[in-house]
Amino acid sequence: MNRIIIKDLPKFSTKEEIEKEFSKHGTITDIYMLRNSRNNRNTFRRVCFVGYGTSEEAKVAVEYRNNSMFCNHKIRVELCTKEETKESKKPLNQHKLSSSERQAYYNREFYITNLQEISTAAIESELNKIGKLEQIEECEKGIRVKFEKRECALDFYKNCKVICGRRINIKIFDDTRSAIDTSHYSTLFFDFQMVLSTLTNKSRENLLQSKSNVGISVSLAETDLVQKTKHFLAENGIDLNSAPVRDKSALIVRSADLLGVLDQISCKFTTSVAPSGALAILHFENEKEAAATQKQLNLKRHKNGIVYAEYSLKGTSTKSVSETISPEKPSQTKLIVKNLPFQATKSEVSKLFGCFTKVVDVRIPQKEDGTARGFCFITVESTGAVDHLIDVLGVSTHLYGRRLILERALK
C-alpha cells in the first residue's frame, strides 16, 4: 500500500506544513485531511492521509515518523491496510453481480481520472499487480485501460480505490462514446455572455430591445461565432474531428472578457487570439506552467461570466471536414432535429433553418395533450442542403438554451 495515515496531528496543522515535512521521504501524490462536517464547522479532525509514489517510500515514512514529534505534538504514523471482505474470498458468481459489475466484467475497459502528474509507466506498473493489461492509453484528464482477464477487471472495479498513493475515480468505458466526451464542455461551446461580447454595440442593443425572435437571433449569432472559430482553429492546425490527443503545453481559453483573463496569467506564454475576441490559444514553455494556468482559470467566475480553459488538441492536420473522404450517404432530403425546446414554434424553426437553405416543410410531432415531443422533422430541397445544415447548425448551436442535435432522418 502506498498510503499512510497520520494521527494525533495538531488542530492548527496545514496541508503545506504536512507536505513540507513528509515530502522528505519521497514524492507525495496526494494529501487528504479529515474534517468535521457536522454543524458546518469544518474543523480538522487531526487525522491525515498521505499518498506516495511507491510502497517503499511509504514504508520509510512510517519507519522514521511513527511516534515522532510534529509541531511539539507526538504523532502516530501507520500504513493504510486493505481490508478483505468475506465476499472477496468467495468464488465468482456471475448471477449475483450488479448491473455495473456485470458491465465491468464483460467490458474489461475503464476510464480512470484524478491521476495528474503521475507517469503512465508508474500507473501501468501498479495496475499490472492486479492483472495483466491489454491496453493502456492516455486520454484527456485521465487514463484508459483494458485488462486481459475479466476476473482481474472485476477485481479492479470493486476493490481498487488508490493508485500510486492517490484516490482515483473509475468509470466503465463505453465503446459508443469516445474519451473526449468526458470533458464538461465542448471547445466550441460559447455561453450567452460570450455571444453578446462578439456583437457590435448597435447589434447588441437591437437584439436586447427586440421583443420577437430573440432566440433565433441569438442562435444565428452563436452559429456565426462557431463557424468563425472552427476556421480559426483549422488555420492554427487544430482539427476537432481528429483523435483526442491533447497538447499538455497549450491551452484553449474562452471568455467574454478575454483580455482581462489573460492579464491574470503570471507565467510567460505566446497567444493567438481569434477574430471574435472570445477565444485564444496559449502556448507555454512547459507542461507544468500550462497545468498551473489551467487549474487557475478553468470554470472560474470572471465579472459576469465563466472562464473555460482546456488543453488544446495536437495539430496534425489542417484539412477541413469537407476535404476528408467519407462513406457514401443515402440520398435523403429530410433531417431530424432532436432536443428541440418545447416552446419553439414551427415558424421559428423554419426561419432559423431558412437562413441557410430553402425549407420545404417543418413537422413538429405532438403528444395527445397538444404539447411538443421535443423533436421535429425538416424537409429541404436537396441532399447537399442536409449536409450543409448538419455541418453548420449541428456543431454547437443552441435554441432557447438547448443544444440542437441534427441527424439524417431514416426512411
mmCIF file of N, CA and C in Angstrom, residues 16 55 75 113 303 331 402:
data_model
loop_
_atom_site.group_PDB
_atom_site.id
_atom_site.type_symbol
_atom_site.label_atom_id
_atom_site.label_comp_id
_atom_site.label_asym_id
_atom_site.label_seq_id
_atom_site.Cartn_x
_atom_site.Cartn_y
_atom_site.Cartn_z
ATOM 1 N N GLU A 16 0.202 22.519 3.730
ATOM 2 C CA GLU A 16 1.543 22.881 3.294
ATOM 3 C C GLU A 16 2.594 22.392 4.283
ATOM 4 N N SER A 55 5.411 2.033 -2.639
ATOM 5 C CA SER A 55 5.182 1.489 -1.299
ATOM 6 C C SER A 55 6.444 1.585 -0.445
ATOM 7 N N ILE A 75 3.047 12.243 17.175
ATOM 8 C CA ILE A 75 2.120 11.720 16.171
ATOM 9 C C ILE A 75 2.333 10.223 15.978
ATOM 10 N N THR A 113 -9.646 8.712 -13.673
ATOM 11 C CA THR A 113 -9.303 10.126 -13.543
ATOM 12 C C THR A 113 -8.659 10.394 -12.185
ATOM 13 N N LYS A 303 -15.964 38.496 -13.722
ATOM 14 C CA LYS A 303 -17.004 39.506 -13.961
ATOM 15 C C LYS A 303 -18.373 38.825 -14.023
ATOM 16 N N SER A 331 -29.319 9.209 -50.286
ATOM 17 C CA SER A 331 -29.926 10.428 -50.822
ATOM 18 C C SER A 331 -31.212 10.698 -50.060
ATOM 19 N N ARG A 402 -31.044 25.175 -25.394
ATOM 20 C CA ARG A 402 -30.895 23.749 -25.693
ATOM 21 C C ARG A 402 -30.051 23.557 -26.942
#
